[in-house]
């Protein structure tokens, strides 16, 4: 349609949102569907955080907030960065947005000119390249396959850097693979970046608290302080605090960049919801003990899902270090005939036939830039996960190959 902007020639709808909507529609029609597509904890927001929101309402904290966030939350963010990441940000070096998604988008909007390149590792969160395209930049996708445990190598990073590179976008633990980089692996990447002073680092740390076993989380500016002045460290309360619907993300970075993002946000949405901001103050400064309890629950679910999927015919499922996703390969099943009679030619065919035959909704890997794989979110009950993995095993056994 000529009326719409040319950007829609480059931008695709979110595949994860589409799967979630399809799951809702099928359930509304009475289908027995287990949805494993949404990246959302099934735990409730802790009571102390909910009480803080109610208290803020009762105090009358219901007016327009400052664009960059209420002072109390910006101060809490600086304390969080120092306590957990050994990063010294001042309040004026922080910004609060309506979810981490807005932080990412505003950073790109504030910095990208036509022709500027952003290096993105595949598999990637579906919105990364689309945001870059919307903001006029060029996503440069570098594949990191199962052979490197879905992690970018220093050699691949250096090869992707050009004089037009503006950002390197880093996500650990990763959506969709759950892969997380060790301190040494990050240092190898930052050693490369130190040789290219024109490249800035945007790090999405939203799954920071969801790491398993003896894995220790680290973030690039912590590993290499020399990158501090050209790094935007992004986080939020959605995953660790089960606050997806509260829509609060935040970042720390150089003052000039934060001010530019503030200018854009001031003309866009203004400040994030005041009540959600006060709840987030409590999230970051209140008791943190529930995080460990929930982390252990997710670790148990990861182990269950990895074990059952690796028992499914034709499926290879690495065990991820973090987040609440697995990213199994279905390569051996490409070319098989499904019970419907359709030949599975792509990972999208695989997930479509799985949904039709067994009522399990997952997201195809090609939506994340790397296939033939599929993403499962194990942010749901052990019982549903066991049922879903059993259905996947049954589906794989039913394929004719």
PDB file of C-alpha atoms in Angstrom, residues 206-341:
ATOM      1  CA  UNK A 206      17.881  -8.656  30.906  1.00  0.00           C
ATOM      2  CA  UNK A 207      18.485 -12.332  31.828  1.00  0.00           C
ATOM      3  CA  UNK A 208      21.394 -11.528  34.164  1.00  0.00           C
ATOM      4  CA  UNK A 209      19.977 -13.324  37.206  1.00  0.00           C
ATOM      5  CA  UNK A 210      18.941 -16.472  35.345  1.00  0.00           C
ATOM      6  CA  UNK A 211      22.197 -18.432  35.086  1.00  0.00           C
ATOM      7  CA  UNK A 212      22.698 -22.023  36.166  1.00  0.00           C
ATOM      8  CA  UNK A 213      25.154 -24.321  37.870  1.00  0.00           C
ATOM      9  CA  UNK A 214      28.373 -22.565  38.815  1.00  0.00           C
ATOM     10  CA  UNK A 215      28.154 -20.043  35.961  1.00  0.00           C
ATOM     11  CA  UNK A 216      29.006 -16.452  36.937  1.00  0.00           C
ATOM     12  CA  UNK A 217      27.429 -13.569  35.028  1.00  0.00           C
ATOM     13  CA  UNK A 218      29.581 -10.719  33.710  1.00  0.00           C
ATOM     14  CA  UNK A 219      28.890  -7.700  31.502  1.00  0.00           C
ATOM     15  CA  UNK A 220      31.321  -6.142  28.975  1.00  0.00           C
ATOM     16  CA  UNK A 221      32.037  -2.800  30.697  1.00  0.00           C
ATOM     17  CA  UNK A 222      32.751  -4.715  33.905  1.00  0.00           C
ATOM     18  CA  UNK A 223      35.163  -7.081  32.145  1.00  0.00           C
ATOM     19  CA  UNK A 224      36.887  -4.298  30.195  1.00  0.00           C
ATOM     20  CA  UNK A 225      36.676  -0.900  31.963  1.00  0.00           C
ATOM     21  CA  UNK A 226      38.278   0.673  28.906  1.00  0.00           C
ATOM     22  CA  UNK A 227      34.918   0.274  27.144  1.00  0.00           C
ATOM     23  CA  UNK A 228      32.906   2.020  29.876  1.00  0.00           C
ATOM     24  CA  UNK A 229      32.641   5.351  28.038  1.00  0.00           C
ATOM     25  CA  UNK A 230      31.266   3.733  24.871  1.00  0.00           C
ATOM     26  CA  UNK A 231      28.960   1.123  26.373  1.00  0.00           C
ATOM     27  CA  UNK A 232      25.225   1.294  26.990  1.00  0.00           C
ATOM     28  CA  UNK A 233      24.360  -1.286  29.669  1.00  0.00           C
ATOM     29  CA  UNK A 234      20.674  -2.237  29.425  1.00  0.00           C
ATOM     30  CA  UNK A 235      18.583  -4.147  31.927  1.00  0.00           C
ATOM     31  CA  UNK A 236      15.074  -4.228  33.390  1.00  0.00           C
ATOM     32  CA  UNK A 237      12.792  -5.743  35.985  1.00  0.00           C
ATOM     33  CA  UNK A 238      10.730  -7.971  33.687  1.00  0.00           C
ATOM     34  CA  UNK A 239      12.476 -11.331  33.969  1.00  0.00           C
ATOM     35  CA  UNK A 240      14.186 -11.537  37.371  1.00  0.00           C
ATOM     36  CA  UNK A 241      11.306  -9.872  39.215  1.00  0.00           C
ATOM     37  CA  UNK A 242       8.429 -11.328  37.145  1.00  0.00           C
ATOM     38  CA  UNK A 243       7.291  -7.824  36.185  1.00  0.00           C
ATOM     39  CA  UNK A 244       6.756  -8.173  32.430  1.00  0.00           C
ATOM     40  CA  UNK A 245       3.468  -6.256  32.447  1.00  0.00           C
ATOM     41  CA  UNK A 246       4.834  -3.397  34.539  1.00  0.00           C
ATOM     42  CA  UNK A 247       6.957  -2.331  31.527  1.00  0.00           C
ATOM     43  CA  UNK A 248      10.084  -0.923  33.136  1.00  0.00           C
ATOM     44  CA  UNK A 249      13.498  -1.103  31.502  1.00  0.00           C
ATOM     45  CA  UNK A 250      16.567   0.978  32.251  1.00  0.00           C
ATOM     46  CA  UNK A 251      20.109   1.661  31.130  1.00  0.00           C
ATOM     47  CA  UNK A 252      23.379   3.242  32.170  1.00  0.00           C
ATOM     48  CA  UNK A 253      25.669   4.980  29.726  1.00  0.00           C
ATOM     49  CA  UNK A 254      27.546   8.139  28.752  1.00  0.00           C
ATOM     50  CA  UNK A 255      25.712  11.366  29.645  1.00  0.00           C
ATOM     51  CA  UNK A 256      25.644  12.628  26.043  1.00  0.00           C
ATOM     52  CA  UNK A 257      23.873   9.457  24.862  1.00  0.00           C
ATOM     53  CA  UNK A 258      21.467   9.412  27.822  1.00  0.00           C
ATOM     54  CA  UNK A 259      20.516  13.051  27.141  1.00  0.00           C
ATOM     55  CA  UNK A 260      19.859  12.244  23.489  1.00  0.00           C
ATOM     56  CA  UNK A 261      17.661   9.307  24.448  1.00  0.00           C
ATOM     57  CA  UNK A 262      15.850  11.574  26.935  1.00  0.00           C
ATOM     58  CA  UNK A 263      15.135  14.057  24.129  1.00  0.00           C
ATOM     59  CA  UNK A 264      13.642  11.338  21.933  1.00  0.00           C
ATOM     60  CA  UNK A 265      11.600   9.866  24.772  1.00  0.00           C
ATOM     61  CA  UNK A 266      10.326  13.333  25.672  1.00  0.00           C
ATOM     62  CA  UNK A 267       8.777  13.623  22.214  1.00  0.00           C
ATOM     63  CA  UNK A 268       7.629  10.004  22.177  1.00  0.00           C
ATOM     64  CA  UNK A 269       6.071   8.629  25.384  1.00  0.00           C
ATOM     65  CA  UNK A 270       7.459  10.935  28.093  1.00  0.00           C
ATOM     66  CA  UNK A 271       8.208   9.153  31.375  1.00  0.00           C
ATOM     67  CA  UNK A 272       7.298   5.535  32.136  1.00  0.00           C
ATOM     68  CA  UNK A 273       4.346   4.742  34.405  1.00  0.00           C
ATOM     69  CA  UNK A 274       4.961   6.380  37.798  1.00  0.00           C
ATOM     70  CA  UNK A 275       3.351   3.557  39.776  1.00  0.00           C
ATOM     71  CA  UNK A 276       5.465   0.936  38.008  1.00  0.00           C
ATOM     72  CA  UNK A 277       8.564   3.029  38.706  1.00  0.00           C
ATOM     73  CA  UNK A 278       7.881   3.079  42.449  1.00  0.00           C
ATOM     74  CA  UNK A 279       7.329  -0.694  42.345  1.00  0.00           C
ATOM     75  CA  UNK A 280      10.688  -0.999  40.581  1.00  0.00           C
ATOM     76  CA  UNK A 281      12.413   0.977  43.345  1.00  0.00           C
ATOM     77  CA  UNK A 282      11.255  -1.717  45.751  1.00  0.00           C
ATOM     78  CA  UNK A 283      12.292  -4.458  43.323  1.00  0.00           C
ATOM     79  CA  UNK A 284      15.867  -3.177  43.100  1.00  0.00           C
ATOM     80  CA  UNK A 285      16.303  -2.179  46.763  1.00  0.00           C
ATOM     81  CA  UNK A 286      14.073  -4.668  48.604  1.00  0.00           C
ATOM     82  CA  UNK A 287      14.621  -8.345  49.474  1.00  0.00           C
ATOM     83  CA  UNK A 288      16.340 -10.349  46.718  1.00  0.00           C
ATOM     84  CA  UNK A 289      16.150 -13.853  48.233  1.00  0.00           C
ATOM     85  CA  UNK A 290      13.277 -15.029  46.017  1.00  0.00           C
ATOM     86  CA  UNK A 291      15.513 -14.657  42.938  1.00  0.00           C
ATOM     87  CA  UNK A 292      17.653 -17.622  43.991  1.00  0.00           C
ATOM     88  CA  UNK A 293      14.601 -19.764  44.722  1.00  0.00           C
ATOM     89  CA  UNK A 294      13.155 -19.067  41.292  1.00  0.00           C
ATOM     90  CA  UNK A 295      16.530 -19.495  39.601  1.00  0.00           C
ATOM     91  CA  UNK A 296      16.733 -23.010  41.000  1.00  0.00           C
ATOM     92  CA  UNK A 297      13.206 -23.743  39.758  1.00  0.00           C
ATOM     93  CA  UNK A 298      14.182 -22.631  36.262  1.00  0.00           C
ATOM     94  CA  UNK A 299      17.362 -24.704  36.412  1.00  0.00           C
ATOM     95  CA  UNK A 300      15.307 -27.798  37.251  1.00  0.00           C
ATOM     96  CA  UNK A 301      13.018 -27.076  34.313  1.00  0.00           C
ATOM     97  CA  UNK A 302      15.978 -26.607  31.988  1.00  0.00           C
ATOM     98  CA  UNK A 303      17.372 -29.984  32.963  1.00  0.00           C
ATOM     99  CA  UNK A 304      13.982 -31.649  32.456  1.00  0.00           C
ATOM    100  CA  UNK A 305      13.453 -30.146  29.009  1.00  0.00           C
ATOM    101  CA  UNK A 306      17.005 -30.788  27.770  1.00  0.00           C
ATOM    102  CA  UNK A 307      16.854 -34.420  28.912  1.00  0.00           C
ATOM    103  CA  UNK A 308      13.464 -35.140  27.330  1.00  0.00           C
ATOM    104  CA  UNK A 309      14.222 -33.365  24.052  1.00  0.00           C
ATOM    105  CA  UNK A 310      17.490 -35.224  23.629  1.00  0.00           C
ATOM    106  CA  UNK A 311      15.468 -38.442  23.920  1.00  0.00           C
ATOM    107  CA  UNK A 312      13.281 -37.322  20.986  1.00  0.00           C
ATOM    108  CA  UNK A 313      14.136 -38.894  17.646  1.00  0.00           C
ATOM    109  CA  UNK A 314      16.115 -36.520  15.424  1.00  0.00           C
ATOM    110  CA  UNK A 315      16.430 -33.703  17.983  1.00  0.00           C
ATOM    111  CA  UNK A 316      19.705 -32.288  19.311  1.00  0.00           C
ATOM    112  CA  UNK A 317      19.322 -29.950  22.285  1.00  0.00           C
ATOM    113  CA  UNK A 318      22.360 -28.279  23.881  1.00  0.00           C
ATOM    114  CA  UNK A 319      22.108 -27.400  27.569  1.00  0.00           C
ATOM    115  CA  UNK A 320      22.161 -23.590  27.880  1.00  0.00           C
ATOM    116  CA  UNK A 321      23.879 -21.645  30.621  1.00  0.00           C
ATOM    117  CA  UNK A 322      21.057 -19.195  31.257  1.00  0.00           C
ATOM    118  CA  UNK A 323      17.730 -17.492  30.455  1.00  0.00           C
ATOM    119  CA  UNK A 324      14.664 -19.768  30.190  1.00  0.00           C
ATOM    120  CA  UNK A 325      14.963 -20.999  26.624  1.00  0.00           C
ATOM    121  CA  UNK A 326      16.375 -23.975  24.776  1.00  0.00           C
ATOM    122  CA  UNK A 327      17.157 -23.879  21.070  1.00  0.00           C
ATOM    123  CA  UNK A 328      17.163 -27.463  19.778  1.00  0.00           C
ATOM    124  CA  UNK A 329      18.080 -28.451  16.245  1.00  0.00           C
ATOM    125  CA  UNK A 330      15.632 -30.408  14.093  1.00  0.00           C
ATOM    126  CA  UNK A 331      18.063 -30.715  11.179  1.00  0.00           C
ATOM    127  CA  UNK A 332      17.839 -34.520  11.066  1.00  0.00           C
ATOM    128  CA  UNK A 333      14.074 -34.318  10.559  1.00  0.00           C
ATOM    129  CA  UNK A 334      14.149 -32.049   7.536  1.00  0.00           C
ATOM    130  CA  UNK A 335      12.757 -34.051   4.625  1.00  0.00           C
ATOM    131  CA  UNK A 336      10.526 -36.227   6.812  1.00  0.00           C
ATOM    132  CA  UNK A 337       6.814 -36.641   6.124  1.00  0.00           C
ATOM    133  CA  UNK A 338       4.407 -35.460   8.841  1.00  0.00           C
ATOM    134  CA  UNK A 339       1.177 -37.303   9.768  1.00  0.00           C
ATOM    135  CA  UNK A 340      -0.706 -34.750   7.635  1.00  0.00           C
ATOM    136  CA  UNK A 341       1.223 -35.962   4.591  1.00  0.00           C
TER     137      UNK A 341
END
